[in-house]
Short mmCIF file of C-alpha atoms (C1' of nucleotides) in Angstrom, two decimals:
data_model
loop_
_atom_site.label_atom_id
_atom_site.label_comp_id
_atom_site.label_asym_id
_atom_site.label_seq_id
_atom_site.Cartn_x
_atom_site.Cartn_y
_atom_site.Cartn_z
CA MET X 288 -16.01 25.56 -22.84
CA VAL X 289 -17.78 22.41 -24.00
CA GLU X 290 -16.95 21.24 -27.51
CA PRO X 291 -18.82 18.88 -29.86
CA LYS X 292 -18.10 15.28 -28.89
CA LYS X 293 -16.64 12.63 -31.15
CA SER X 294 -17.32 9.01 -30.21
CA CYS X 295 -14.62 7.05 -28.37
CA LEU X 296 -15.12 4.39 -31.04
CA LEU X 297 -13.67 6.72 -33.66
CA CYS X 298 -10.95 8.19 -31.48
CA ASN X 299 -7.52 7.44 -32.92
CA ASN X 300 -5.90 8.98 -29.88
CA LYS X 301 -6.73 6.37 -27.25
CA SER X 302 -4.58 5.64 -24.21
CA GLU X 303 -3.16 2.11 -23.87
CA CYS X 304 -5.90 0.88 -21.57
CA PHE X 305 -8.74 2.08 -23.79
CA LYS X 306 -7.20 0.21 -26.71
CA GLN X 307 -8.02 -2.95 -24.73
CA LEU X 308 -11.76 -2.29 -24.70
CA THR X 309 -14.41 -3.99 -26.84
CA ASP X 310 -16.63 -1.84 -29.07
CA ASN X 311 -19.44 -2.42 -26.63
CA GLU X 312 -17.35 -1.18 -23.70
CA LEU X 313 -16.23 1.83 -25.72
CA VAL X 314 -19.86 2.78 -26.32
CA ILE X 315 -20.49 2.66 -22.56
CA ALA X 316 -17.36 4.69 -21.86
CA ASN X 317 -18.39 7.20 -24.51
CA SER X 318 -21.78 7.78 -22.94
CA ASN X 319 -20.11 8.63 -19.61
CA ARG X 320 -17.72 11.15 -21.02
CA ALA X 321 -17.38 14.91 -21.52
CA GLU X 322 -14.88 16.88 -23.56
CA ILE X 323 -13.64 20.17 -22.11
CA SER X 324 -11.17 22.82 -23.30
CA TYR X 325 -8.96 24.88 -21.05
CA ARG X 326 -6.76 27.89 -21.69
CA LYS X 327 -3.16 28.04 -20.59
CA GLY X 328 -3.05 28.78 -16.88
CA GLU X 329 -6.60 27.64 -16.18
CA MET X 330 -7.28 25.39 -13.20
CA ILE X 331 -8.58 21.98 -14.29
CA ALA X 332 -9.05 20.28 -10.92
CA LYS X 333 -8.64 21.63 -7.44
CA GLN X 334 -7.02 19.93 -4.47
CA GLY X 335 -9.59 19.13 -1.78
CA ASN X 336 -12.54 18.78 -4.18
CA PHE X 337 -14.59 15.62 -4.47
CA TYR X 338 -13.09 13.26 -6.94
CA THR X 339 -15.61 12.17 -9.55
CA HIS X 340 -13.85 11.85 -12.92
CA ILE X 341 -10.70 10.48 -14.49
CA LEU X 342 -9.13 12.99 -16.86
CA TYR X 343 -7.69 12.00 -20.21
CA LEU X 344 -5.39 14.49 -21.91
CA GLN X 345 -6.41 14.76 -25.57
CA SER X 346 -4.20 17.70 -26.39
CA GLY X 347 -1.98 20.14 -24.56
CA MET X 348 -0.03 19.80 -21.33
CA VAL X 349 -0.85 20.02 -17.63
CA LYS X 350 0.92 20.14 -14.32
CA VAL X 351 -0.17 18.08 -11.33
CA TYR X 352 0.87 19.70 -8.08
CA LYS X 353 0.43 19.79 -4.34
CA GLU X 354 -0.63 23.08 -2.78
CA LEU X 355 1.19 23.39 0.52
CA PRO X 356 0.00 25.20 3.66
CA ASP X 357 2.72 27.86 3.38
CA GLY X 358 1.44 28.88 -0.06
CA SER X 359 4.19 27.20 -2.05
CA ASN X 360 3.65 24.35 -4.50
CA LEU X 361 5.37 21.12 -5.40
CA ILE X 362 4.82 19.94 -8.97
CA LEU X 363 4.44 16.16 -8.79
CA SER X 364 4.30 15.53 -12.49
CA ILE X 365 3.90 17.09 -15.90
CA PHE X 366 1.58 15.25 -18.24
CA GLY X 367 1.35 15.46 -22.02
CA VAL X 368 -1.01 14.07 -24.67
CA GLY X 369 -2.31 10.56 -23.95
CA SER X 370 -1.99 10.69 -20.17
CA LEU X 371 -4.60 9.64 -17.65
CA ILE X 372 -4.86 11.83 -14.57
CA GLY X 373 -6.41 10.93 -11.25
CA LEU X 374 -5.79 7.17 -11.27
CA PRO X 375 -4.34 7.15 -7.73
CA PHE X 376 -7.70 8.25 -6.38
CA LEU X 377 -9.73 5.39 -7.85
CA PHE X 378 -11.88 3.23 -5.59
CA LYS X 379 -11.18 4.30 -2.03
CA ASN X 380 -10.32 7.97 -2.18
CA GLN X 381 -13.21 10.41 -2.25
CA ILE X 382 -11.12 13.57 -2.22
CA LEU X 383 -8.60 14.70 -4.80
CA ASP X 384 -5.35 15.40 -3.01
CA TYR X 385 -3.62 17.47 -5.66
CA SER X 386 -4.42 20.21 -8.13
CA VAL X 387 -4.23 20.10 -11.91
CA SER X 388 -3.77 23.13 -14.14
CA ALA X 389 -3.05 23.75 -17.81
CA LEU X 390 0.49 24.64 -18.89
CA GLU X 391 -0.74 25.08 -22.46
CA ASP X 392 -4.15 25.24 -24.11
CA THR X 393 -5.52 21.81 -23.32
CA THR X 394 -8.42 19.51 -24.20
CA ILE X 395 -9.55 17.01 -21.60
CA CYS X 396 -11.79 13.94 -21.82
CA SER X 397 -13.55 13.61 -18.51
CA ILE X 398 -14.60 10.03 -17.81
CA ASN X 399 -16.96 9.05 -15.04
CA ARG X 400 -15.11 7.48 -12.16
CA THR X 401 -17.43 4.57 -11.49
CA THR X 402 -17.49 3.69 -15.18
CA PHE X 403 -13.72 3.49 -15.04
CA GLU X 404 -13.80 1.36 -11.91
CA LYS X 405 -16.27 -1.06 -13.48
CA LEU X 406 -14.03 -1.45 -16.52
CA ILE X 407 -11.14 -2.47 -14.26
CA GLN X 408 -13.29 -5.11 -12.60
CA GLU X 409 -14.73 -6.46 -15.82
CA ASN X 410 -11.88 -6.34 -18.32
CA GLY X 411 -8.60 -7.96 -17.24
CA LYS X 412 -6.60 -6.45 -20.09
CA PHE X 413 -7.86 -3.00 -19.18
CA ALA X 414 -6.93 -3.61 -15.54
CA THR X 415 -3.49 -4.75 -16.62
CA GLU X 416 -2.87 -1.56 -18.55
CA VAL X 417 -4.07 0.55 -15.61
CA VAL X 418 -1.66 -1.31 -13.32
CA ASN X 419 1.08 -0.69 -15.89
CA GLN X 420 0.34 3.01 -15.90
CA LEU X 421 0.30 3.18 -12.09
CA ASN X 422 3.57 1.27 -11.88
CA TYR X 423 5.25 3.56 -14.37
CA CYS X 424 4.32 6.47 -12.09
CA THR X 425 5.47 4.69 -8.95
CA ILE X 426 8.91 3.91 -10.35
CA TYR X 427 9.17 7.47 -11.62
CA ASN X 428 8.22 8.74 -8.13
CA TYR X 429 10.92 6.61 -6.54
CA ASP X 430 13.50 8.11 -8.89
CA ARG X 431 12.24 11.57 -8.02
CA LEU X 432 12.54 10.85 -4.32
CA VAL X 433 16.19 9.97 -4.93
CA SER X 434 16.81 13.02 -7.08
CA LEU X 435 15.10 15.44 -4.71
CA THR X 436 16.67 14.15 -1.50
CA HIS X 437 20.16 13.04 -2.54
CA LYS X 438 21.19 15.49 -5.22
CA GLN X 439 21.87 19.14 -4.94
CA LEU X 440 20.76 22.03 -7.08
CA ASN X 441 22.70 21.32 -10.28
CA GLY X 442 22.05 17.59 -10.23
CA ARG X 443 18.35 18.08 -9.64
CA PHE X 444 18.04 20.72 -12.33
CA ALA X 445 19.91 18.45 -14.75
CA ASP X 446 17.27 15.80 -14.01
CA THR X 447 14.55 18.36 -14.67
CA LEU X 448 16.04 19.34 -18.04
CA LEU X 449 16.52 15.71 -19.13
CA TYR X 450 12.95 14.90 -18.08
CA LEU X 451 11.58 17.88 -20.00
CA SER X 452 13.48 17.07 -23.18
CA ARG X 453 13.03 13.29 -23.17
CA VAL X 454 9.65 12.71 -21.55
CA VAL X 455 7.62 15.90 -21.61
CA TYR X 456 8.47 17.65 -24.89
CA LYS X 457 10.19 14.66 -26.51
CA ALA X 458 12.34 17.13 -28.47
CA ASN X 459 15.56 19.09 -28.50
CA PRO X 460 15.52 22.03 -28.82
CA PHE X 461 12.10 22.56 -27.25
CA ILE X 462 9.85 25.49 -26.48
CA LEU X 463 9.56 25.80 -22.73
CA THR X 464 5.98 26.34 -21.60
CA LEU X 465 6.95 26.30 -17.92
CA SER X 466 7.87 29.51 -16.12
CA ARG X 467 10.95 29.81 -13.91
CA LYS X 468 8.57 29.41 -11.01
CA ASP X 469 7.25 26.16 -12.47
CA LEU X 470 10.80 24.90 -12.94
CA ALA X 471 11.55 25.76 -9.32
CA GLU X 472 8.37 24.06 -8.10
CA TYR X 473 9.22 20.95 -10.08
CA THR X 474 12.88 20.88 -9.04
CA GLY X 475 12.02 21.61 -5.42
CA VAL X 476 14.25 24.67 -5.07
CA SER X 477 13.78 28.43 -5.00
CA VAL X 478 13.26 30.49 -8.14
CA MET X 479 16.56 32.28 -7.50
CA SER X 480 18.40 28.98 -7.48
CA ILE X 481 16.86 27.96 -10.81
CA ILE X 482 17.91 31.26 -12.36
CA ARG X 483 21.44 30.77 -11.07
CA ALA X 484 21.56 27.18 -12.34
CA ILE X 485 20.37 28.27 -15.79
CA LYS X 486 23.08 30.92 -15.88
CA ASP X 487 25.74 28.42 -14.84
CA PHE X 488 24.64 25.76 -17.35
CA LYS X 489 24.57 28.40 -20.08
CA ASN X 490 28.04 29.70 -19.17
CA ASP X 491 29.40 26.14 -19.17
CA GLY X 492 27.94 25.47 -22.62
CA VAL X 493 25.68 22.67 -21.41
CA ILE X 494 22.48 24.32 -22.56
CA ASP X 495 21.36 27.33 -24.53
CA ILE X 496 18.33 29.40 -23.64
CA ASN X 497 16.84 32.25 -25.66
CA GLY X 498 13.52 33.42 -24.33
CA ASN X 499 11.57 30.19 -24.00
CA LYS X 500 13.57 28.22 -26.57
CA VAL X 501 15.78 25.73 -24.77
CA GLN X 502 18.42 23.53 -26.36
CA ILE X 503 20.50 20.92 -24.59
CA LEU X 504 23.96 21.24 -26.15
CA ASN X 505 25.74 18.50 -24.22
CA PHE X 506 23.63 15.55 -23.06
CA ASN X 507 26.67 13.67 -21.76
CA GLN X 508 27.69 16.45 -19.44
CA LEU X 509 24.11 16.89 -18.27
CA GLU X 510 24.03 13.17 -17.42
CA ARG X 511 27.31 13.59 -15.58
CA ILE X 512 25.96 16.53 -13.58
CA SER X 513 22.84 14.49 -12.80
CA LYS X 514 25.01 11.68 -11.39
CA THR X 515 27.60 13.71 -9.50
CA GLY X 516 25.45 16.69 -8.46
CA MET G 124 15.93 -21.53 5.23
CA VAL G 125 12.89 -23.23 3.74
CA GLU G 126 10.09 -24.11 6.14
CA PRO G 127 7.23 -26.61 5.83
CA LYS G 128 4.45 -25.08 3.77
CA LYS G 129 0.89 -24.57 4.84
CA SER G 130 -1.67 -24.24 2.04
CA CYS G 131 -2.90 -20.79 1.03
CA LEU G 132 -6.41 -22.19 1.45
CA LEU G 133 -5.87 -22.51 5.20
CA CYS G 134 -3.96 -19.25 5.64
CA ASN G 135 -5.81 -16.90 7.98
CA ASN G 136 -3.27 -14.20 7.30
CA LYS G 137 -4.11 -13.32 3.69
CA SER G 138 -3.63 -9.91 2.14
CA GLU G 139 -6.72 -8.08 0.87
CA CYS G 140 -6.28 -9.19 -2.72
CA PHE G 141 -5.88 -12.88 -1.89
CA LYS G 142 -9.12 -12.75 0.07
CA GLN G 143 -10.79 -12.11 -3.29
CA LEU G 144 -9.65 -15.40 -4.81
CA THR G 145 -11.75 -18.52 -5.33
CA ASP G 146 -10.61 -21.79 -3.74
CA ASN G 147 -9.53 -22.96 -7.15
CA GLU G 148 -7.39 -19.87 -7.68
CA LEU G 149 -5.91 -20.25 -4.20
CA VAL G 150 -4.83 -23.78 -5.06
CA ILE G 151 -3.06 -22.49 -8.17
CA ALA G 152 -1.43 -19.69 -6.17
CA ASN G 153 -0.36 -22.16 -3.51
CA SER G 154 1.39 -24.42 -6.00
CA ASN G 155 3.44 -21.45 -7.21
CA ARG G 156 4.61 -20.35 -3.82
CA ALA G 157 7.56 -20.80 -1.45
CA GLU G 158 7.93 -19.83 2.20
CA ILE G 159 11.30 -18.50 3.33
CA SER G 160 12.65 -17.26 6.68
CA TYR G 161 15.20 -14.49 7.08
CA ARG G 162 17.19 -13.31 10.07
CA LYS G 163 17.31 -9.63 11.05
CA GLY G 164 19.73 -7.84 8.77
CA GLU G 165 19.57 -10.41 5.99
CA MET G 166 19.14 -9.28 2.40
CA ILE G 167 15.86 -10.52 0.91
CA ALA G 168 16.06 -9.07 -2.59
CA LYS G 169 18.86 -7.16 -4.26
CA GLN G 170 18.54 -4.12 -6.48
CA GLY G 171 19.55 -4.95 -10.06
CA ASN G 172 18.52 -8.63 -9.91
CA PHE G 173 15.96 -10.14 -12.21
CA TYR G 174 12.49 -9.76 -10.84
CA THR G 175 10.68 -13.11 -10.69
CA HIS G 176 8.52 -13.17 -7.53
CA ILE G 177 6.12 -11.07 -5.52
CA LEU G 178 6.94 -11.16 -1.82
CA TYR G 179 4.26 -11.42 0.82
CA LEU G 180 5.25 -10.59 4.39
CA GLN G 181 3.89 -13.29 6.69
CA SER G 182 5.72 -12.13 9.79
CA GLY G 183 8.40 -9.61 10.71
CA MET G 184 9.35 -6.32 9.10
CA VAL G 185 11.42 -5.24 6.11
CA LYS G 186 12.84 -2.08 4.60
CA VAL G 187 12.66 -1.33 0.89
CA TYR G 188 15.45 0.98 -0.19
CA LYS G 189 17.38 2.42 -3.08
CA GLU G 190 21.13 1.88 -3.10
CA LEU G 191 22.71 5.01 -4.49
CA PRO G 192 25.97 5.31 -6.48
CA ASP G 193 27.71 7.21 -3.67
CA GLY G 194 27.15 4.30 -1.28
CA SER G 195 24.33 5.92 0.67
CA ASN G 196 20.77 4.58 0.79
CA LEU G 197 17.27 6.00 0.70
CA ILE G 198 14.64 3.93 2.48
CA LEU G 199 11.52 4.13 0.32
CA SER G 200 9.21 2.27 2.63
CA ILE G 201 9.01 0.07 5.71
CA PHE G 202 6.64 -2.87 5.42
CA GLY G 203 5.06 -4.92 8.17
CA VAL G 204 2.93 -8.07 8.30
CA GLY G 205 0.43 -8.42 5.47
CA SER G 206 2.28 -6.32 2.90
CA LEU G 207 2.97 -7.21 -0.70
CA ILE G 208 6.38 -6.21 -2.00
CA GLY G 209 7.42 -5.81 -5.62
CA LEU G 210 4.06 -4.83 -7.12
CA PRO G 211 5.52 -1.85 -9.03
CA PHE G 212 7.64 -4.23 -11.11
CA LEU G 213 4.76 -6.35 -12.38
CA PHE G 214 4.26 -6.85 -16.12
CA LYS G 215 6.83 -4.66 -17.85
CA ASN G 216 9.81 -4.45 -15.55
CA GLN G 217 12.31 -7.29 -15.71
CA ILE G 218 14.75 -5.83 -13.19
CA LEU G 219 14.09 -5.02 -9.56
CA ASP G 220 15.07 -1.42 -8.96
CA TYR G 221 15.35 -1.47 -5.18
CA SER G 222 16.66 -3.71 -2.43
CA VAL G 223 14.72 -5.36 0.35
CA SER G 224 16.22 -6.44 3.66
CA ALA G 225 14.90 -7.68 7.00
CA LEU G 226 14.63 -5.25 9.92
CA GLU G 227 13.49 -8.11 12.16
CA ASP G 228 13.36 -11.90 11.79
CA THR G 229 10.95 -12.27 8.90
CA THR G 230 8.97 -14.92 7.04
CA ILE G 231 8.20 -14.32 3.39
CA CYS G 232 5.78 -15.99 0.98
CA SER G 233 7.34 -15.84 -2.46
CA ILE G 234 4.72 -15.98 -5.21
CA ASN G 235 5.55 -16.56 -8.83
CA ARG G 236 5.28 -13.35 -10.79
CA THR G 237 3.43 -14.67 -13.82
CA THR G 238 0.91 -16.44 -11.58
CA PHE G 239 0.23 -13.10 -9.95
CA GLU G 240 -0.09 -11.37 -13.32
CA LYS G 241 -2.58 -13.98 -14.53
CA LEU G 242 -4.70 -13.46 -11.43
CA ILE G 243 -4.92 -9.75 -12.21
CA GLN G 244 -6.09 -10.47 -15.74
CA GLU G 245 -8.60 -13.13 -14.74
CA ASN G 246 -10.11 -11.90 -11.48
CA GLY G 247 -11.45 -8.36 -11.49
CA LYS G 248 -11.81 -8.17 -7.72
CA PHE G 249 -8.22 -9.25 -7.29
CA ALA G 250 -7.15 -6.60 -9.81
CA THR G 251 -9.16 -4.00 -7.93
CA GLU G 252 -7.40 -4.79 -4.66
CA VAL G 253 -4.00 -4.64 -6.38
CA VAL G 254 -4.89 -1.23 -7.79
CA ASN G 255 -5.97 -0.17 -4.29
CA GLN G 256 -2.67 -1.27 -2.84
CA LEU G 257 -0.69 0.53 -5.55
CA ASN G 258 -2.73 3.67 -5.06
CA TYR G 259 -2.18 3.66 -1.34
CA CYS G 260 1.56 3.61 -2.04
CA THR G 261 1.34 6.35 -4.65
CA ILE G 262 -0.49 8.74 -2.35
CA TYR G 263 1.95 7.90 0.43
CA ASN G 264 4.84 8.63 -1.95
CA TYR G 265 3.36 12.01 -2.85
CA ASP G 266 3.15 12.92 0.83
CA ARG G 267 6.74 11.80 1.28
CA LEU G 268 7.84 13.98 -1.63
CA VAL G 269 6.25 16.94 0.11
CA SER G 270 7.76 16.05 3.47
CA LEU G 271 11.25 15.46 2.10
CA THR G 272 11.42 18.53 -0.10
CA HIS G 273 9.44 21.16 1.78
CA LYS G 274 10.10 20.47 5.42
CA GLN G 275 13.27 20.78 7.35
CA LEU G 276 14.93 18.42 9.78
CA ASN G 277 12.50 18.58 12.70
CA GLY G 278 9.39 18.49 10.52
CA ARG G 279 10.66 15.53 8.57
CA PHE G 280 11.71 13.64 11.66
CA ALA G 281 8.31 14.31 13.22
CA ASP G 282 6.77 12.71 10.12
CA THR G 283 9.08 9.73 10.54
CA LEU G 284 8.09 9.25 14.18
CA LEU G 285 4.38 9.56 13.43
CA TYR G 286 4.71 7.08 10.57
CA LEU G 287 6.57 4.60 12.77
CA SER G 288 4.06 4.79 15.62
CA ARG G 289 0.88 4.87 13.53
CA VAL G 290 1.64 2.80 10.47
CA VAL G 291 4.69 0.63 11.08
CA TYR G 292 4.51 -0.45 14.72
CA LYS G 293 0.87 0.57 15.30
CA ALA G 294 1.77 1.18 18.94
CA ASN G 295 2.98 3.73 21.48
CA PRO G 296 5.37 3.18 23.11
CA PHE G 297 7.09 0.93 20.58
CA ILE G 298 10.35 -0.99 20.37
CA LEU G 299 12.44 0.59 17.64
CA THR G 300 13.98 -2.02 15.35
CA LEU G 301 15.55 0.63 13.13
CA SER G 302 19.06 1.93 13.80
CA ARG G 303 19.90 5.63 13.82
CA LYS G 304 21.31 5.06 10.34
CA ASP G 305 17.98 3.58 9.22
CA LEU G 306 16.14 6.57 10.66
CA ALA G 307 18.50 8.89 8.78
CA GLU G 308 18.08 6.94 5.53
CA TYR G 309 14.31 7.08 5.89
CA THR G 310 14.20 10.76 6.85
CA GLY G 311 16.70 11.70 4.13
CA VAL G 312 19.16 13.46 6.46
CA SER G 313 22.54 12.68 8.00
CA VAL G 314 22.90 10.43 11.05
CA MET G 315 24.23 13.39 13.06
CA SER G 316 21.11 15.37 12.30
CA ILE G 317 18.89 12.51 13.50
CA ILE G 318 20.84 12.29 16.74
CA ARG G 319 20.47 16.03 17.26
CA ALA G 320 16.76 15.91 16.50
CA ILE G 321 16.26 13.05 18.96
CA LYS G 322 18.08 15.04 21.63
CA ASP G 323 15.99 18.15 20.93
CA PHE G 324 12.67 16.25 20.95
CA LYS G 325 13.67 14.55 24.18
CA ASN G 326 14.68 17.84 25.83
CA ASP G 327 11.40 19.43 24.74
CA GLY G 328 9.41 16.55 26.24
CA VAL G 329 7.90 15.51 22.91
CA ILE G 330 9.28 12.00 23.01
CA ASP G 331 11.13 9.72 25.38
CA ILE G 332 13.82 7.28 24.27
CA ASN G 333 15.52 4.67 26.43
CA GLY G 334 17.68 2.33 24.42
CA ASN G 335 15.33 1.17 21.67
CA LYS G 336 12.10 1.87 23.55
CA VAL G 337 10.46 4.95 22.08
CA GLN G 338 7.40 6.72 23.43
CA ILE G 339 5.67 9.69 21.89
CA LEU G 340 4.67 11.88 24.83
CA ASN G 341 2.95 14.68 22.94
CA PHE G 342 1.26 13.79 19.65
CA ASN G 343 -0.21 17.26 19.25
CA GLN G 344 3.14 18.96 19.40
CA LEU G 345 4.63 16.39 17.04
CA GLU G 346 1.83 17.17 14.58
CA ARG G 347 2.56 20.86 15.00
CA ILE G 348 6.26 20.33 14.33
CA SER G 349 5.33 18.28 11.26
CA LYS G 350 3.24 21.16 9.91
CA THR G 351 5.51 24.08 10.76
CA GLY G 352 8.92 22.42 10.42
"C1'" DT W 77 40.22 -12.91 24.37
"C1'" DT W 78 41.43 -9.61 22.03
"C1'" DA W 79 41.07 -7.02 17.82
"C1'" DA W 80 38.12 -4.91 14.61
"C1'" DA W 81 33.99 -2.96 13.23
"C1'" DA W 82 29.69 -0.95 13.82
"C1'" DT W 83 26.76 2.06 16.57
"C1'" DG W 84 25.64 6.10 19.36
"C1'" DG W 85 27.00 10.57 20.60
"C1'" DT W 86 29.21 15.76 21.00
"C1'" DG W 87 30.98 20.07 19.35
"C1'" DA W 88 33.31 23.17 15.69
"C1'" DT W 89 33.50 24.34 10.95
"C1'" DT W 90 32.01 24.59 6.25
"C1'" DT W 91 28.84 24.88 2.58
"C1'" DA W 92 24.84 24.90 -0.22
"C1'" DT W 93 20.85 27.17 -0.73
"C1'" DA W 94 17.13 30.19 0.89
"C1'" DT W 95 15.95 34.72 1.78
"C1'" DC W 96 16.02 39.60 1.11
"C1'" DA W 97 16.38 43.93 -1.39
"C1'" DT W 98 16.25 45.77 -5.69
"C1'" DC W 99 15.62 46.56 -10.70
"C1'" DG W 100 14.26 46.45 -15.64
"C1'" DA W 101 11.34 44.45 -19.11
"C1'" DG W 102 7.37 42.60 -20.56
"C1'" DT W 103 2.28 41.68 -19.96
"C1'" DT W 104 -2.47 42.55 -18.52
"C1'" DG W 105 -6.33 45.09 -17.77
"C1'" DT W 106 -9.19 49.12 -17.54
"C1'" DA Z 120 -2.25 54.79 -22.64
"C1'" DC Z 121 -0.93 54.14 -18.27
"C1'" DA Z 122 -1.00 51.90 -13.89
"C1'" DA Z 123 -0.48 47.54 -11.79
"C1'" DC Z 124 1.43 43.01 -11.99
"C1'" DT Z 125 4.14 39.41 -13.14
"C1'" DC Z 126 8.45 37.60 -14.66
"C1'" DG Z 127 13.39 37.20 -15.12
"C1'" DA Z 128 17.49 38.60 -13.13
"C1'" DT Z 129 21.61 40.19 -9.80
"C1'" DG Z 130 24.26 40.50 -5.62
"C1'" DA Z 131 24.64 40.44 -0.40
"C1'" DT Z 132 23.37 38.19 3.71
"C1'" DA Z 133 21.49 34.61 6.69
"C1'" DT Z 134 20.82 29.88 7.97
"C1'" DA Z 135 19.93 24.96 8.10
"C1'" DA Z 136 22.22 20.98 7.78
"C1'" DA Z 137 26.29 18.38 6.14
"C1'" DT Z 138 30.82 17.38 7.07
"C1'" DC Z 139 34.72 16.62 9.96
"C1'" DA Z 140 37.24 15.29 14.06
"C1'" DC Z 141 36.85 12.90 17.94
"C1'" DC Z 142 35.37 9.60 21.64
"C1'" DA Z 143 32.56 5.82 24.20
"C1'" DT Z 144 30.07 1.73 23.96
"C1'" DT Z 145 28.48 -2.31 22.08
"C1'" DT Z 146 28.67 -6.03 18.80
"C1'" DT Z 147 30.94 -9.08 15.77
"C1'" DA Z 148 34.72 -11.68 14.20
"C1'" DA Z 149 39.32 -13.92 14.38
#
DNA sequence: TTAAAATGGTGATTTATATCATCGAGTTGT
DNA sequence: ACAACTCGATGATATAAATCACCATTTTAA
């Protein structure tokens, strides 16, 4: 589904690095850009494909995940409005090594890869913001490594809930657009374990879940579970 | 221990990004630099400290690790000659969020942080190489997330051995400068489990260990264990 | 020089979590 | 409108790996 384009110059929705560009550079970026809409559940980019474009999330929400040989998945990250996807594959990497699919109806700006690379080389402020973005992800990945290897079920799921409320949905209560399977694939446990953890947290009054409406009732206790679990 | 400095201009040991600098820029970098030697086991940078310098590994080997509240550690990465350490904390992050210590006698070039940041803004090729370096780490971290969450003991330890031989020591056989505890903290398992895995691999003829001399006898089988474990 | 601490190792027990079997409710598609 | 799926859920069982107790050897420190 290709929608009518609006120029980057007029976009009031720019990511940090694009705010650093001159009008001239924005015109160039704009001419190397496509706008695409996806429905919830649709695949946006497939692991193993050639990597040709950076994706900018104009609206909606996506999951970035590794497809593993045994058929299971590991969700690496959940991205909301304003995120750039595919940065780790700039310059040297020809093949995309993860998949991206829509968790909600989503609009993507697809920006030519080489255009993006040229902007890094030619505009220091742009490069700086790209490095910032990459570093944010790296530090987040380090924290995830700790959470996923040194915490057990409840601690990990507490991390997942805090991440969803604070970073992904930026709300409480929030409407969960991830399935139990998604939660399991993000938390790195089985679906059964997620269901059990939800039940436990609900029984203990830490959270409330009705359908897909989730409310964190006790942030302090969730923090405590995150630390001790 | 501060040693006599040699100018960056004459250094034939530069990392990829410093190769991109002009002589003028190298002079500036050189005047914002210190060279420091560490003994095996010494702490080079401590988690929680203010972050003021990028470290460049001139000789030796270091581990970068998270110190966790329960007293255990998670080794995030092992760096050898030519590596830059601390890149993820450029620009926005005032506090170093991991520790660095020497696995062998090590010489470090300590480069002023703001100098490094200026070089990114002013030299597009330098910025490009920094992005490349960050991306290499990000992709490596994603693979580690998969290994640590979706493989069990033997598979993970196989990954550790392959990483040590191919990336860290670039040799086979190699002299292991990591303790069993280090191996456990890198593989994200208990020390007992590492010892058991070593025994199993040795019995199965996959590796041979005598003291700290390690030889991988069957790469194919180790790859297989990595995939199926 | 001896004591203390760290490292490497073995076997038994415990525990967290995955797996399996099963079921009802809701959703999709023809 | 009904079959076919998917999703959320429950309880019983199986299992990988941590923990614990213990010991030998080496290294470090007093």
